[in-house]
Short mmCIF file of C-alpha atoms in Angstrom, two decimals:
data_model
loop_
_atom_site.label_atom_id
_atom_site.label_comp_id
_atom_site.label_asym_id
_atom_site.label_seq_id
_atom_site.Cartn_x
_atom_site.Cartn_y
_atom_site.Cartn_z
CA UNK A 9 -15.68 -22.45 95.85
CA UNK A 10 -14.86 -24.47 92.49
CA UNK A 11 -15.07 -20.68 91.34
CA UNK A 12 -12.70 -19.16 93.17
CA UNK A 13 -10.43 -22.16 92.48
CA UNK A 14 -10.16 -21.46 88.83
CA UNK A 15 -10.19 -17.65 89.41
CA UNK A 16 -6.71 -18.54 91.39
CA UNK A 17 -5.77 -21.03 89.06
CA UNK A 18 -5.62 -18.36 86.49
CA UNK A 19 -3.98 -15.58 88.23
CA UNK A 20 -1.12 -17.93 89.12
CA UNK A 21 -0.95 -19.56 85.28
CA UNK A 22 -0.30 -16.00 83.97
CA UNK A 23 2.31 -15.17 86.73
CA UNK A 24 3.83 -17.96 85.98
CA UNK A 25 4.36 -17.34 82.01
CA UNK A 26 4.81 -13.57 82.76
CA UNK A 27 8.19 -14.56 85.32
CA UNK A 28 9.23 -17.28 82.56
CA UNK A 29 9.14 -14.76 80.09
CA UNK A 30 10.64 -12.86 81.84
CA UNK A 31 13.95 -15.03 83.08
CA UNK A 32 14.16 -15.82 79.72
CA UNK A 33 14.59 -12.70 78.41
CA UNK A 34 17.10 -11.34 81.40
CA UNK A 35 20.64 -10.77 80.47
CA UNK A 36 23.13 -12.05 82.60
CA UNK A 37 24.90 -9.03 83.48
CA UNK A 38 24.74 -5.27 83.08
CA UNK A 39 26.40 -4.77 80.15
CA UNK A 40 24.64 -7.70 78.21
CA UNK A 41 21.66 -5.83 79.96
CA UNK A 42 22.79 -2.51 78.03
CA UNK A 43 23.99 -3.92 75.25
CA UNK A 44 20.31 -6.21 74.60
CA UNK A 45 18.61 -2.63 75.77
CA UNK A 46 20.55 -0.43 72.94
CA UNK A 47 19.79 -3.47 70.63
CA UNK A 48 16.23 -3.64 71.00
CA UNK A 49 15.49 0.52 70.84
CA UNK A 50 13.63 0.02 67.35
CA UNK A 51 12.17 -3.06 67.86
CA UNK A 52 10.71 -2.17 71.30
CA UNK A 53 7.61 -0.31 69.22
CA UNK A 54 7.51 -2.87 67.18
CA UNK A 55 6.99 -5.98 69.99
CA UNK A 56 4.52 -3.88 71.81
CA UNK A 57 2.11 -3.01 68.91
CA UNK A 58 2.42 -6.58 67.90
CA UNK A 59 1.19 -7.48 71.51
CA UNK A 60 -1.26 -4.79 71.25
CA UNK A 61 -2.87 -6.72 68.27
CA UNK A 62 -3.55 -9.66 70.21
CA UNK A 63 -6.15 -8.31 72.06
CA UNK A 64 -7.78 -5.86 69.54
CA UNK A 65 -11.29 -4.98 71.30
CA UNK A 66 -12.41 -4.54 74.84
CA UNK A 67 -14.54 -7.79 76.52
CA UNK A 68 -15.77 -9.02 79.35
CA UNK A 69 -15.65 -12.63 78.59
CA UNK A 70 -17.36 -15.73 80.87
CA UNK A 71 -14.65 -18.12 81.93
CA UNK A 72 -17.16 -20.41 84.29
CA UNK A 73 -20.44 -19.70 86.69
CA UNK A 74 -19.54 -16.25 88.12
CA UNK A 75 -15.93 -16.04 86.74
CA UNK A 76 -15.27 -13.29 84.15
CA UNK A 77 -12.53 -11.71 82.48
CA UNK A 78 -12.17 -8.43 81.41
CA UNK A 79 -9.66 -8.21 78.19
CA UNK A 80 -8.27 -5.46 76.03
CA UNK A 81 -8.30 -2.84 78.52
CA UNK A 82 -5.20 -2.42 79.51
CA UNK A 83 -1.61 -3.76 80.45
CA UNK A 84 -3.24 -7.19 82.09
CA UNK A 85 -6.43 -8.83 82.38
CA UNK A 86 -8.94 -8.15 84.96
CA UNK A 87 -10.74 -11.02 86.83
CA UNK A 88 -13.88 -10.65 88.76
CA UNK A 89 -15.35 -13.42 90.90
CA UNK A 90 -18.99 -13.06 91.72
CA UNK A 91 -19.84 -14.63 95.35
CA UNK A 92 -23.08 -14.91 96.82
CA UNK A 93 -23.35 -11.63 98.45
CA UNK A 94 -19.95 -9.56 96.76
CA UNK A 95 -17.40 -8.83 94.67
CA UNK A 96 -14.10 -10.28 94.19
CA UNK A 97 -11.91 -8.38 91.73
CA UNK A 98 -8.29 -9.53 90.80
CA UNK A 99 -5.92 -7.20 89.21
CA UNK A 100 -7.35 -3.74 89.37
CA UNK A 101 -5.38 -2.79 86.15
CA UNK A 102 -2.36 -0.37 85.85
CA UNK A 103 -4.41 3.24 86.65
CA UNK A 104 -7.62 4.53 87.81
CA UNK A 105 -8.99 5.34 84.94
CA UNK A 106 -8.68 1.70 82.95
CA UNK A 107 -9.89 0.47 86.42
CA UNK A 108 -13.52 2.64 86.33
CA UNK A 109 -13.94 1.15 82.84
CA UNK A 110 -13.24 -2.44 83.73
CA UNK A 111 -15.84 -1.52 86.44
CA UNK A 112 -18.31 -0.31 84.75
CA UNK A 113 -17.85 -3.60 82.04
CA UNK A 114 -18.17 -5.61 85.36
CA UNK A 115 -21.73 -3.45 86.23
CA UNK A 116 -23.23 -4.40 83.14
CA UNK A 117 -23.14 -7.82 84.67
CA UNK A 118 -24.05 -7.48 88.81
CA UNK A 119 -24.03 -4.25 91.01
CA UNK A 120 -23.25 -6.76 93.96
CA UNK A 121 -20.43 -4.44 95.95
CA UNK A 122 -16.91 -5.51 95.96
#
């Protein structure tokens, strides 16, 4: 159970810095909104490599007993939560095909169905 309690834990930290982020960064109206979007054309490439760089390979890392983490697949992180008898996988990722490689990371560890 202590598991699954930091498995949740985690899912709602990163919501929780993804909406502050995210308020932050809304404009207040539209045309602030259009203005900030025009603004920010050239820079958009820029901000998105730079976050691309923070996660440069592709891991399954161990956050506690039968917690892991898949990284550096795709848009967001992929959590899997081994129980006794199954699978518990949070965040399937953006499309199918990140998702079948986050599996198969995930397979090198159990084959216990989800």
């Amino acid at each position: 159970i202590m598991d699954i309690l930091i498995a949740v834990f985690l899912v709602i930290c990163s919501t929780l810095l993804t909406l502050a982020v995210q308020k932050k960064s809304k404009p207040k109206n539209n045309n602030e909104k259009i203005k900030k979007s025009m603004k920010n054309k050239v820079t958009a490439s820029k901000l998105l490599d730079e976050h691309t760089q923070e996660f440069p390979k592709k891991e399954v890392i161990k956050v506690a007993d039968n917690v892991y983490c898949a990284i550096g697949y795709g848009l967001a992180n992929s959590i899997m939560i081994e129980g006794e008898d199954g699978l518990v996988i949070i965040d399937t990722m953006e499309c199918v095909e990140v998702g079948r490689e986050v599996m198969a990371a995930f397979r090198l560890i159990t084959n216990k169905p989800v």
